[in-house]
Structure formats: C-alpha cells, structure tokens
Short mmCIF file of C-alpha atoms in Angstrom, two decimals:
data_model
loop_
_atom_site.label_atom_id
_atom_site.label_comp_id
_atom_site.label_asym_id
_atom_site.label_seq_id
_atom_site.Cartn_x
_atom_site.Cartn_y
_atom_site.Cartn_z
CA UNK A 903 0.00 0.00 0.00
CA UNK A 904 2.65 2.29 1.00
CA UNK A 905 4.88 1.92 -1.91
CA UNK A 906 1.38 2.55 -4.31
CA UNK A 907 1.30 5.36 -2.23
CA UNK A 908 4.28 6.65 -2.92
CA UNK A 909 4.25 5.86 -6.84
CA UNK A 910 0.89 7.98 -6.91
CA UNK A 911 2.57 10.86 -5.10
CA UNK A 912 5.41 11.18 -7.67
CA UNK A 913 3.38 10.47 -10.74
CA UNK A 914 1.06 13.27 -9.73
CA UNK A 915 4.06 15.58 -8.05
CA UNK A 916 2.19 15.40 -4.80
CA UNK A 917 4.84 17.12 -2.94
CA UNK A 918 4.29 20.51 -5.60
CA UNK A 919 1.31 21.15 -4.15
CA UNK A 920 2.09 21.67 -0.78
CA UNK A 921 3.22 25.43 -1.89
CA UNK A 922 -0.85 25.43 -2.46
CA UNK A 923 -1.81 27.71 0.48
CA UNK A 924 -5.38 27.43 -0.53
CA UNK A 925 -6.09 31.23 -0.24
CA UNK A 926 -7.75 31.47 -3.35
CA UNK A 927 -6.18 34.40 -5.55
CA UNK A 928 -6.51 31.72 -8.31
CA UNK A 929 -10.51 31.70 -8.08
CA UNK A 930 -11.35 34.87 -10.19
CA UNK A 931 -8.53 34.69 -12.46
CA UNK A 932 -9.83 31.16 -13.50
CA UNK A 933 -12.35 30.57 -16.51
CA UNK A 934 -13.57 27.10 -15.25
CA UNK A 935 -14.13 28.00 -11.87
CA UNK A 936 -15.90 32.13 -12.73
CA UNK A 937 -18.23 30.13 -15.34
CA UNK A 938 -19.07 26.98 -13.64
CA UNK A 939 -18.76 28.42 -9.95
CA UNK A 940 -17.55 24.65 -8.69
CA UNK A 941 -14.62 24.32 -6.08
CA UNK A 942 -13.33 21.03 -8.31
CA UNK A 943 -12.73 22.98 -11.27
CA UNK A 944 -10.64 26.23 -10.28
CA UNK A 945 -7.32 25.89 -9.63
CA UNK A 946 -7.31 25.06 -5.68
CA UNK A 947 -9.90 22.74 -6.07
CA UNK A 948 -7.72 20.47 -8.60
CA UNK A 949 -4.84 20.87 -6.47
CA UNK A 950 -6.22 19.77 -3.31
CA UNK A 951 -7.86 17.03 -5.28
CA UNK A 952 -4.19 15.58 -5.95
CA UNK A 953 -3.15 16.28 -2.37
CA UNK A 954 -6.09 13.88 -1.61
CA UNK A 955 -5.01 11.04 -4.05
CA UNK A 956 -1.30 11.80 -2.76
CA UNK A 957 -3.12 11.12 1.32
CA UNK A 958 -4.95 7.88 -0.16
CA UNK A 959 -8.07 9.98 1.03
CA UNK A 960 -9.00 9.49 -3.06
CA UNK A 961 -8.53 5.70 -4.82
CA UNK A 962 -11.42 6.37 -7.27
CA UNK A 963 -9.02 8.36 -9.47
CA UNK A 964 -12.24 8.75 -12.13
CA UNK A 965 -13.09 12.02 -10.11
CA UNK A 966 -10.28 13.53 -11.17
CA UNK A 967 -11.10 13.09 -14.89
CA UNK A 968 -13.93 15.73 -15.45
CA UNK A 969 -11.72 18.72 -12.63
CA UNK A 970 -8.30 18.09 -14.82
CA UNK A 971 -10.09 17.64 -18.64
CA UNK A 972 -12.06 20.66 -18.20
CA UNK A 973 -9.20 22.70 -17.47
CA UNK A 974 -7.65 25.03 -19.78
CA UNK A 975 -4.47 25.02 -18.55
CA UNK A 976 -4.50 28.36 -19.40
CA UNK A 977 -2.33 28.60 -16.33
CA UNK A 978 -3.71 32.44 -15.07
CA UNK A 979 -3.41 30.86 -11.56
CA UNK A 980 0.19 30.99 -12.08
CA UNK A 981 0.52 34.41 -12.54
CA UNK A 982 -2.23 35.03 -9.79
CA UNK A 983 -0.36 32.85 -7.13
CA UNK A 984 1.74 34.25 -4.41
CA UNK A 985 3.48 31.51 -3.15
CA UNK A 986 4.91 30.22 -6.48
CA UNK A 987 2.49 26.89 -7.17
CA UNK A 988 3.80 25.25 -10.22
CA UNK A 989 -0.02 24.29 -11.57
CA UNK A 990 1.07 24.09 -14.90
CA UNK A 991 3.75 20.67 -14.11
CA UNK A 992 0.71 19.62 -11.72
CA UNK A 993 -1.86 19.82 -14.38
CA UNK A 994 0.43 18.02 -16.91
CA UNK A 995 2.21 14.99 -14.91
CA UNK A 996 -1.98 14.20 -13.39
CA UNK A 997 -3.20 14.31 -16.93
CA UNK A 998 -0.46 11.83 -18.03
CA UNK A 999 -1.36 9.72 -14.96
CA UNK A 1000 -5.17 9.74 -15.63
CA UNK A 1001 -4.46 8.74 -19.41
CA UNK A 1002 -2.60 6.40 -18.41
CA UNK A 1003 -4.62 4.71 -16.34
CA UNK A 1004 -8.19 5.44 -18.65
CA UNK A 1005 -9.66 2.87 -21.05
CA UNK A 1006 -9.99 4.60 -24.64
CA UNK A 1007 -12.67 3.44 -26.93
CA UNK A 1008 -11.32 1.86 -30.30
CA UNK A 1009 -12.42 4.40 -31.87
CA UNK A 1010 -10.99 6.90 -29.97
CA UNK A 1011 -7.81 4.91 -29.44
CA UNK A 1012 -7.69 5.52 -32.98
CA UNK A 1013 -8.32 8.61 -33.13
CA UNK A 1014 -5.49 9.62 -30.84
CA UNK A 1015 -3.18 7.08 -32.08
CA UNK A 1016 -3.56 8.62 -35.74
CA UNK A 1017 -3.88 12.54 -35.12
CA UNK A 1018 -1.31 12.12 -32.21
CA UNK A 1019 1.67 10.11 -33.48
CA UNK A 1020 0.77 9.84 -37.38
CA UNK A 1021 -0.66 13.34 -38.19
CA UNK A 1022 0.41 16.15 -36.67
CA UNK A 1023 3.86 15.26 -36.46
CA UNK A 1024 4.01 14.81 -40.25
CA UNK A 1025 5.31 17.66 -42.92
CA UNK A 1026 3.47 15.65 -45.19
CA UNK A 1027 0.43 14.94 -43.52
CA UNK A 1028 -0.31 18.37 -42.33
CA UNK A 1029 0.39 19.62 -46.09
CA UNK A 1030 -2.01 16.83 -47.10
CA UNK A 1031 -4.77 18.51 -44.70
CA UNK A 1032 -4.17 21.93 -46.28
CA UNK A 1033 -4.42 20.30 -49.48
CA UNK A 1034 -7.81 18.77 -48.51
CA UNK A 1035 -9.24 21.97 -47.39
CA UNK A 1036 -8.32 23.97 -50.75
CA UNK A 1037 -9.53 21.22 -52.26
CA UNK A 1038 -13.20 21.07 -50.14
CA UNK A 1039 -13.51 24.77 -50.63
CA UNK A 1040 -12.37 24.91 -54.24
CA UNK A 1041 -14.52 22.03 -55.63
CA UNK A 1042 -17.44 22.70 -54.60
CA UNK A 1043 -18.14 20.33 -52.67
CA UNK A 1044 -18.19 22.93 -49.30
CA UNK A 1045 -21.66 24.70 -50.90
CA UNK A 1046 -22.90 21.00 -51.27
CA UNK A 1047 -22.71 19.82 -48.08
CA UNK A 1048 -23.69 23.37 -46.74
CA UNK A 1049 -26.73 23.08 -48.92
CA UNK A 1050 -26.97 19.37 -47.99
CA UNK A 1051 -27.62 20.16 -43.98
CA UNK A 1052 -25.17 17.59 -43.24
CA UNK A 1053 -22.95 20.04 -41.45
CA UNK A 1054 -25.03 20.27 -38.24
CA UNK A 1055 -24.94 16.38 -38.17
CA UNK A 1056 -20.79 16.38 -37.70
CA UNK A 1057 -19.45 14.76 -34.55
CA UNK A 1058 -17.85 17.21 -32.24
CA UNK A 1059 -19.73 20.12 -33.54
CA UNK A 1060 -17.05 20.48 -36.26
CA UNK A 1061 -19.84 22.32 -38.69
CA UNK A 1062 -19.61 24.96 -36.30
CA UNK A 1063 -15.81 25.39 -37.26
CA UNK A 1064 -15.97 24.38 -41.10
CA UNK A 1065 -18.29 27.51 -41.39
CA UNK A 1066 -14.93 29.82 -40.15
CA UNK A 1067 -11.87 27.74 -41.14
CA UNK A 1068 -9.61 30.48 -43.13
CA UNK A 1069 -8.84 30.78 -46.83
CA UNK A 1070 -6.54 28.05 -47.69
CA UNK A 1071 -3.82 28.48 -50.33
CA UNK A 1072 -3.39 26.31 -53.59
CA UNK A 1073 -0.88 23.31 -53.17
CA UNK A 1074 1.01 24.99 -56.08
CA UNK A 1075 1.46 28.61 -53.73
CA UNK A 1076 2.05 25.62 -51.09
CA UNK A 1077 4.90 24.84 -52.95
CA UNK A 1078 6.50 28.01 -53.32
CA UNK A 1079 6.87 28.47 -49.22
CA UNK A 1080 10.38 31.14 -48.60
CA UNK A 1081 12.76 29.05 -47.26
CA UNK A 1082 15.39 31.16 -47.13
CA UNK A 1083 14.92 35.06 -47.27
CA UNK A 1084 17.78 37.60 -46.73
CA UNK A 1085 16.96 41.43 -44.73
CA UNK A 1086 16.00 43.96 -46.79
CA UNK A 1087 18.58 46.22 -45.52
CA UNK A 1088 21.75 45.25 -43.31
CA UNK A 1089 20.95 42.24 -41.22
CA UNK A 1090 20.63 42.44 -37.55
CA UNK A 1091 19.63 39.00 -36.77
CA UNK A 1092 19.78 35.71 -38.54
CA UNK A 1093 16.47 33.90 -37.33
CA UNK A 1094 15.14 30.20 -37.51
CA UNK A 1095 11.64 30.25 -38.08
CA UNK A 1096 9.60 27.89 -36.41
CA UNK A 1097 6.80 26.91 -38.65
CA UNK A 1098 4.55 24.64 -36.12
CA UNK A 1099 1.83 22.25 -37.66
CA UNK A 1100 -1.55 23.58 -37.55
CA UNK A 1101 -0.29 26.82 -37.94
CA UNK A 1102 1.52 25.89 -41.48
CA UNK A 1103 -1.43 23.56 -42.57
CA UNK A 1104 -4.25 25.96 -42.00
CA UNK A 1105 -2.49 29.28 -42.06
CA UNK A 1106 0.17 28.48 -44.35
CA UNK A 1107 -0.22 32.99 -45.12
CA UNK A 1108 0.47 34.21 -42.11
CA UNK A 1109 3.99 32.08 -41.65
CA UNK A 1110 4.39 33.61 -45.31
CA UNK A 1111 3.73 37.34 -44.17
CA UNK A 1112 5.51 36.59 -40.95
CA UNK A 1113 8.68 35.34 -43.08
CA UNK A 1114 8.33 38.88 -44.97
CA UNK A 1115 8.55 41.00 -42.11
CA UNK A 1116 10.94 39.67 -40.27
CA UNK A 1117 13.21 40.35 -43.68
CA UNK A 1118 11.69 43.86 -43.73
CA UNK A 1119 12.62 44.18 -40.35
CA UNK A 1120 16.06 43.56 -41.02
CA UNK A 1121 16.60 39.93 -40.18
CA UNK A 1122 17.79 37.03 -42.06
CA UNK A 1123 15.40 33.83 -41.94
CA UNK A 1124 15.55 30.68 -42.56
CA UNK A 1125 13.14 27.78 -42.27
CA UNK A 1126 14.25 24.79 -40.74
CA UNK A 1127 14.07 21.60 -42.43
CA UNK A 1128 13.63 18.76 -40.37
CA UNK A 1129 11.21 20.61 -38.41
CA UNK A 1130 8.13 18.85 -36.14
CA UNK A 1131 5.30 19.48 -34.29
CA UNK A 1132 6.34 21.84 -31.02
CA UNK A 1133 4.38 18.82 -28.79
CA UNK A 1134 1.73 21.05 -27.55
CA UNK A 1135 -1.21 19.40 -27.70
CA UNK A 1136 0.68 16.15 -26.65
CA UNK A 1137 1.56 18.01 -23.47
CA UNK A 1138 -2.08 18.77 -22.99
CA UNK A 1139 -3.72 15.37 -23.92
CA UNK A 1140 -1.33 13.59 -20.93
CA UNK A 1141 0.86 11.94 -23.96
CA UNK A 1142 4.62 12.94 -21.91
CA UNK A 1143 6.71 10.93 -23.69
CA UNK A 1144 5.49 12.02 -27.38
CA UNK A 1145 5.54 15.40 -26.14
CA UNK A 1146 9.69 14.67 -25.15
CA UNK A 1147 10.66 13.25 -28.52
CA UNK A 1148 9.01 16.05 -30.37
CA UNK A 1149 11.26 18.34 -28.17
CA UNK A 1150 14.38 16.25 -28.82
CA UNK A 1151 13.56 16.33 -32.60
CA UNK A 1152 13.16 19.56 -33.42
CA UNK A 1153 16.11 20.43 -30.81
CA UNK A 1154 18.08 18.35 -33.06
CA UNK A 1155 16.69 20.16 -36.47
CA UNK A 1156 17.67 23.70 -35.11
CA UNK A 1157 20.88 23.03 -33.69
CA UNK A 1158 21.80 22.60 -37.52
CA UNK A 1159 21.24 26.22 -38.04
CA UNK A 1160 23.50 29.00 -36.69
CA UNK A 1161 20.79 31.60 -35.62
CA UNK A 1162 20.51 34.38 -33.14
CA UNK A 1163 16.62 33.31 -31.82
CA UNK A 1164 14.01 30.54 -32.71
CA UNK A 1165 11.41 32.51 -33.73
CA UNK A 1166 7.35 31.90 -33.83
CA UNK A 1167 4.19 33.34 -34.41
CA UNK A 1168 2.11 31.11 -32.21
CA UNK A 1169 1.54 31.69 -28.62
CA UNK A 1170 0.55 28.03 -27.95
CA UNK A 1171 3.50 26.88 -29.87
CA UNK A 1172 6.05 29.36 -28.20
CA UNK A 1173 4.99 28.60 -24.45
CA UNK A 1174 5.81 24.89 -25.57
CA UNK A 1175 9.24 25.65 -27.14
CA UNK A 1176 9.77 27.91 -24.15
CA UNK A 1177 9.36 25.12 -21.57
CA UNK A 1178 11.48 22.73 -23.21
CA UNK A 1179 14.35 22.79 -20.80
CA UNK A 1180 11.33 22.03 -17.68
CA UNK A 1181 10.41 19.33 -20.11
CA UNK A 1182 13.11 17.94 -20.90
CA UNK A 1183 14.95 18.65 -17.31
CA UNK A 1184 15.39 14.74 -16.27
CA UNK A 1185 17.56 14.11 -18.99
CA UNK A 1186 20.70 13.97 -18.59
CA UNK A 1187 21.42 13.94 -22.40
CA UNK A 1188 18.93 16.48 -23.25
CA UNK A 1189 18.47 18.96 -20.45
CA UNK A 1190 21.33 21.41 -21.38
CA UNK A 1191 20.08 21.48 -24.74
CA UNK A 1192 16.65 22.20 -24.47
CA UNK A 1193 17.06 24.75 -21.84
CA UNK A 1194 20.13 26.74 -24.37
CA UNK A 1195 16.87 26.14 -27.16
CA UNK A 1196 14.55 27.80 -24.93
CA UNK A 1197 16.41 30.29 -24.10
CA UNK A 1198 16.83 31.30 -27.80
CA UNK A 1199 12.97 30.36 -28.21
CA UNK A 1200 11.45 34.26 -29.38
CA UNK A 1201 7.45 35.31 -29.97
CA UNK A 1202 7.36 37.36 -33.35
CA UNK A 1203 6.71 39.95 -31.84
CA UNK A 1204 9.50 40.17 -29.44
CA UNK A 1205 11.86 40.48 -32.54
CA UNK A 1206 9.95 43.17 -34.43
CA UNK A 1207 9.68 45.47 -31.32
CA UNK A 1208 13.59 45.42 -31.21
CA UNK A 1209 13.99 45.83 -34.67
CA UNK A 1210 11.52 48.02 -35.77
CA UNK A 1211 8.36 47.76 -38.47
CA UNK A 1212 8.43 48.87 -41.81
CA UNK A 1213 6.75 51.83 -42.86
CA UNK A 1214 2.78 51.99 -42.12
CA UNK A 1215 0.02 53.60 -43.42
CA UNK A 1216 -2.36 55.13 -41.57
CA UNK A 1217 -5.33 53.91 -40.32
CA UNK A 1218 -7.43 57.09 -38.90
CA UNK A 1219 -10.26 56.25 -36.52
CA UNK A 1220 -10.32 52.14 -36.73
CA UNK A 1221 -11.22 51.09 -33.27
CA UNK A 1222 -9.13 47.65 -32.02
CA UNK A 1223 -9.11 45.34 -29.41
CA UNK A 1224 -6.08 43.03 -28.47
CA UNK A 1225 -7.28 39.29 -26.98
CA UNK A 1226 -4.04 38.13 -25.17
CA UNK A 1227 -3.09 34.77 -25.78
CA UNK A 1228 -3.13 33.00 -22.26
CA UNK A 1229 0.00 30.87 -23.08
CA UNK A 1230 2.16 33.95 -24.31
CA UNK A 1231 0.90 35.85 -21.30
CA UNK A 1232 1.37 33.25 -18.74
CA UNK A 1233 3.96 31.05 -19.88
CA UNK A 1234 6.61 33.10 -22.18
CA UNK A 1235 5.65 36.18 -20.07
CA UNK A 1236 5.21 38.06 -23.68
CA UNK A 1237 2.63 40.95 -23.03
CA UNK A 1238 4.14 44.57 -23.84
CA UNK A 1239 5.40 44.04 -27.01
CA UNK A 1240 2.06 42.87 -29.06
CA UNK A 1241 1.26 46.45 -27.35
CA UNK A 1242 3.45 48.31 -28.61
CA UNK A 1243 3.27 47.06 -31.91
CA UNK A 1244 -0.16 47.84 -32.46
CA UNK A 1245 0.49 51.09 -31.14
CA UNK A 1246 3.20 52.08 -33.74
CA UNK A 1247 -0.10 51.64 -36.47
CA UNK A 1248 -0.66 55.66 -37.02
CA UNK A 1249 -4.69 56.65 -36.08
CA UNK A 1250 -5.81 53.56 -34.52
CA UNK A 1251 -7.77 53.53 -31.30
CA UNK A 1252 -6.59 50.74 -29.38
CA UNK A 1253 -9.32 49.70 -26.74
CA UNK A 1254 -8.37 47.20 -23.67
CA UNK A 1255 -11.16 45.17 -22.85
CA UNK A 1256 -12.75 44.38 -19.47
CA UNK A 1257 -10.48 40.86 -18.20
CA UNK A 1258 -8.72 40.82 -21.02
CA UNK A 1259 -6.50 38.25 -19.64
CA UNK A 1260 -9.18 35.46 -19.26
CA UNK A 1261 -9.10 32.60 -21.42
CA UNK A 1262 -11.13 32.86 -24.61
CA UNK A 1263 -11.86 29.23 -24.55
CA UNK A 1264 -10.31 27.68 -27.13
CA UNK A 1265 -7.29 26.02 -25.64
CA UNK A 1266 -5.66 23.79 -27.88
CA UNK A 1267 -8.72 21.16 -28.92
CA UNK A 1268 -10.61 22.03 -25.93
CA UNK A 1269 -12.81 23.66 -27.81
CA UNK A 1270 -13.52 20.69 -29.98
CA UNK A 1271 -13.63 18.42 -26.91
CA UNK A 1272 -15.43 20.31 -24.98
CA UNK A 1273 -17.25 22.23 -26.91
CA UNK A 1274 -20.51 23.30 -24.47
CA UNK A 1275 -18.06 24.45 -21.92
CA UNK A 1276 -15.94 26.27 -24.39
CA UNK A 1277 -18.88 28.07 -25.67
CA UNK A 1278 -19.96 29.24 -22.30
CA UNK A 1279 -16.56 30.86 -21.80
CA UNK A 1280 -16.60 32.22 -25.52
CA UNK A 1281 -19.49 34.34 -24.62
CA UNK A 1282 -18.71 35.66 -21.80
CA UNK A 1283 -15.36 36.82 -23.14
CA UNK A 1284 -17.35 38.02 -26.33
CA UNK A 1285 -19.76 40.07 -23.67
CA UNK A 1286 -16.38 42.18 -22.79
CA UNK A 1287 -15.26 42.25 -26.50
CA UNK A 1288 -18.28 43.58 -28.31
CA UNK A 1289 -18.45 46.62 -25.33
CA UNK A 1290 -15.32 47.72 -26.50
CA UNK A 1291 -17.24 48.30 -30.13
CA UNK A 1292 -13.79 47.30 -31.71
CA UNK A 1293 -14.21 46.45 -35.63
CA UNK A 1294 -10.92 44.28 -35.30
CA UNK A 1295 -10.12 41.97 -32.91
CA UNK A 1296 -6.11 40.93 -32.84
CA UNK A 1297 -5.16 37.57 -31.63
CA UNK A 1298 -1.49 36.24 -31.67
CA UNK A 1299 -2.29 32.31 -31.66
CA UNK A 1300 -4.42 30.34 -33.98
CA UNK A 1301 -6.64 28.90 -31.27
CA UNK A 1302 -7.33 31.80 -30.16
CA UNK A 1303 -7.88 33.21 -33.89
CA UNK A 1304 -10.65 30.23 -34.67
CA UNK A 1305 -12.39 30.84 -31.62
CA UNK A 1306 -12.45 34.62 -31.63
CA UNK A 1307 -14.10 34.39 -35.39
CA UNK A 1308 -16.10 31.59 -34.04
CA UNK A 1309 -17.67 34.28 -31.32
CA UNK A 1310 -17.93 36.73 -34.05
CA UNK A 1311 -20.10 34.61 -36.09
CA UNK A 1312 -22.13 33.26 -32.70
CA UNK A 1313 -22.70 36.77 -32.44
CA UNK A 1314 -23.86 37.93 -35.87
CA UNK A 1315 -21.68 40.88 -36.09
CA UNK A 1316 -19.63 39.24 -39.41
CA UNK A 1317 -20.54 42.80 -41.35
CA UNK A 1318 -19.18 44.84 -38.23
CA UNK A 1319 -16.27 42.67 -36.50
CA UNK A 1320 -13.21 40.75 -37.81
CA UNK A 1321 -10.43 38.80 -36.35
CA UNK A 1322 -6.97 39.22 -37.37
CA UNK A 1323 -3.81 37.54 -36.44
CA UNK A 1324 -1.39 40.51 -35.34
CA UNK A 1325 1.13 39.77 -38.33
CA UNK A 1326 -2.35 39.79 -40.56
CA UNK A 1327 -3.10 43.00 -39.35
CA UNK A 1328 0.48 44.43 -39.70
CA UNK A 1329 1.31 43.29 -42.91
CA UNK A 1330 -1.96 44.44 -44.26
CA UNK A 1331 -0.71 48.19 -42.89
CA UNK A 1332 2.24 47.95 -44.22
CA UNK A 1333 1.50 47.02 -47.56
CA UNK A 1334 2.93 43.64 -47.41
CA UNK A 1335 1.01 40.84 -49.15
CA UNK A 1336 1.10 37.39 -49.32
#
C-alpha cells in the first residue's frame, strides 16, 4: 500500500502542491471555476484534489477526470499565485497519470493514435490537410454539403468550425513556401523560423507574411528543415513521452542552423518551445540542450519590437481590441510588445477590454472536446469584446484566432467585426502581401 502510495505521489508531483496555500487568488482569475462556480474545477480545487489522491483519502481516481479535462491550462493561476504553485507541471504529470490509467474506446484509441503520433507530427500529412481543405472549398463540394444540412450532423460540432476555417492556399502557392529570405537592408539577426503544424497547414499565409517582415525588419530567416510538431497538444492530452521526442527532434533540427533566436508566431506553440528545458529537465542527455533552445525560443513579436516595423500607413479612426493569448501571457511572459506594436499603427484607437487576460476558450482542442463548456466561456469573453465596439479583434495564436471568429459569427456581427492575427493586421498596414 505504501509503496502505491508513494508511486501515486510522484506520478502526480504530490509534494508541488504543498506550496498550495489554498487562499484562493486563483478563483477569479480562473475561466472554469468564474463560469461553472464549482470548487473542483478552479485551480485550488484540482490541487487539493491531488493532495487527496497523494493522502490515499481518493482511490477512485475517475473524479479527477472531469476537474483536470475541463481545465484550460490556461495557467492564469500561475501568474495570480503568491506563493509560487507550479499548476502548470501539476496539471500536466496528473493528466499523463489519468491517461494512463483510462480505457480509450477503439475508436478513440484511434483517433489519438492517428492525429497524435501519425498526423500532426508529419510535414506531409499536415500539407495533405491543407491540401484537402483547398480542395473542399475549391470544388465545390463545401456549398454542397452546406446546402446538404449535413454540417449540423458532424461529430464534435465540427460544422460549427468548417463555417470559419480560413482561406486556404493552392498546393502549387504551397509549394512556393520562402525558405530562405535575406533582410532587406543590413541584417541584424539571422532567425530560424519555427513553422509549427496547424499553424503551417491551416495558415500556411500568415507564416508567409511573418517570413516577410521579419526580412523587412532587417533579419535574415531561414526555415528549418527537419522541423516537427512543437508537442503542444501532446503536453495537454497527458501523452509525456510524445511530447519529449518532439522536443528532442526539433532540438536536433535547429541546432543545424547558426541563428541568433528561434522565432514563432504562435503563442501556444512558443509557451511549448519555451518550456522545453522544464520538459526535458530529467535528462541527462537532453536537459542542457533544451534549456540553451529555450532560451533562444522568441514570440514574433518580441523580434519586431527590437527591430523596428516597416513603414505603415495610416489607419485614422479604426477602433481595435487586443485578446491576449493565455500561453504567451502566462507562460513566455510576452505581453508589452504585441502592445506596442499595435500602437506604432498611425490613427488607430486601441481599446483594452474588461479581463482581457481570461481565457477565450479555445485552448488547444478544448474547444472541440469540450465544446458546451468552451462556448460558455466564448461568450462571456465576447460580452467584454463587443463593449469595446472594436471592428478588429487581434489575436497572436491560432486557437485563439478560430475561436475569436467563431464568437464573431455566434454573435452575428460578421458585417461589423473581424479577427486578425497581429502579423495579418500588420502586414496588411504595411503594404505587405502574401
């Protein structure tokens, strides 16, 4: 008993949450817990529901599973803690203990097994998806199965998210990705772009534009071959050890390149790449590695505040709204510079919104998974975005994009409201195209 005990208490680092004072500075901070107004799902709740398991006062661990999968692990409690609680390494090492111990359908065995290890992982799988959704919307076959009613039939509510997936690009304009682009002007940085997976299949342009202004910026890029899937959604699905070799893989693709920073343009992505010396920390092979890649891990946006946008037109009058990304604001600590950026557009009104630090609700696939719990949180934060009476919302993470255009569209305001990615938005001022 005592040594299952034990094996418990380091599988769901027990002794981490004994810096859990339980004075609750987490509670309002949290989505789950200001939404669904249950002790189990806010921060304290989920930590003293590990102290439990860690006591052998808990040896049903199936309550855990609804507290830790409804999380967001948009890790606010973090920044909202005074003692220093590490929930993020909580939240992952119990999710990889629940998984572990849960009995998957087959066809959700699959599912993972496929999307997991066989998909998102893949160059050539991910381009095959892009492929497949220039090919749905080019085709026709999108207005047929629009007209067909088929769409509201879709498991996971997925016609809910075909109705705002972006404008894909051709496989041909595919084809022609920059892989190497010199600075328009002397160089100050040579940078190794980090492409990421969804973010390449789905919005193959903004990589493109981001790629451009980083040269008109003054920095030499270069897109690593070799490149992988950061592991993020691994992480978050309690899948450790394919969230590791990711890491080591695209550690190993980088350190090919001589480059100043790894650079990225998605917040989800960049937290991931930022923690890969914590991830990567118990091995002895790896853990000087991954913490000299983090440290040269870089948000977009961190590079273009230090060396300076090209030359922007005006935009006189056009109110905006910034929705942080919880991961760049919580994890890589990233929240002046997005800021500042948008503040160097000339005439733009840039409104904050009321708790414009809460979690929009899209979280990696939680909004897929949990879809009636991601939509609760969606409109509350759309209640704060649509007071601001913004006509562009800027995002700087592709979650966050989807769901943000997915709230505009829940609201009806598609002929008053758009969502932009912030290198969208910038490019488009500064005349660069894709």
């Amino acid at each position: 008993m005592e040594s299952s005990l034990k094996q418990l208490r380091e599988e769901f680092q027990y002794d981490k949450t004994n810096n859990c004072v339980q004075c609750g500075y987490c509670l309002p901070v949290c989505p789950t817990y200001t939404t669904f107004g249950k002790e189990t799902h806010s921060p304290r709740g989920r930590i003293n529901l590990v102290k439990m398991v860690g006591e052998g006062k808990i040896t049903d661990l199936s309550v855990l599973e609804e507290p830790f999968d409804l999380c967001l692990g948009c890790r606010a409690c973090e920044t909202a803690c005074p003692t220093g609680v590490e929930y993020g390494s909580i939240l992952e090492a119990s999710r990889a203990a629940l998984v572990k111990r849960k009995t998957f359908s087959i066809p959700v065995r699959i599912l993972r097994k496929s999307m997991l290890k066989k998909v998102f992982p893949s160059r050539k799988m991910m381009n095959v998806t892009g492929h497949s959704i220039w090919l749905y919307k080019k085709s026709g076959l999108q207005k047929a199965t629009r007209s067909s009613g088929i769409m509201k039939k879709l498991p996971y509510n997925l016609g809910a998210f075909e109705a705002i997936m972006p404008e894909p690009v051709s496989p041909v304009e595919r084809g022609r990705a920059l892989k190497e682009v010199k600075a328009k002007l002397n160089p100050k940085y040579i940078v190794a772009f980090f492409t990421g997976c969804i973010m390449d299949a789905m919005f193959h342009h903004i990589n493109q534009l981001s790629i451009k202004l980083l040269s008109e910026a003054g920095c030499d890029v270069v897109v690593v071959p070799k490149q992988t899937c950061c592991g993020a959604l691994h992480a978050h699905s309690g899948e450790m050890d394919e969230a590791r070799n990711l890491a080591k893989q695209n550690i190993l693709a980088f350190e090919k390149v001589e480059a100043d920073f790894v650079v990225n343009n998605a917040g989800g992505c960049g937290a991931m790449l930022y923690e890969y010396g914590h991830l990567l920390s118990d091995d002895s092979k790896w853990a000087d590695r991954a913490r000299a890649f983090s440290a040269k891990s870089k948000d977009i946006s961190q590079i273009l505040v230090e060396c300076g946008l090209p030359e922007i037109a005006a935009r006189a009058g056009e109110r905006v709204t910034y929705q942080r990304s919880c991961h760049m604001t919580n994890v890589q600590k990233v929240t002046q510079e997005p800021v500042e950026l948008l503040k160097k557009v000339p005439g733009i009104q840039l409104i904050e919104m009321d708790q414009a630090d809460m979690c929009c609700g899209s979280a990696g696939i939680y909004n897929i998974v949990n879809y009636d719990s991601s939509m609760q949180i969606l409109d509350e934060k759309m209640k704060h975005t649509k007071a601001t009476e913004a006509a562009v919302i800027i995002t700087t993470n592709p979650g966050c994009l989807l769901q943000m255009k997915l709230g505009i569209d829940r609201e009806g305001l598609t002929q008053s409201m758009r969502a932009l990615h912030l290198i969208e938005y910038l490019a488009e001022a500064a005349g660069i195209d894709y």
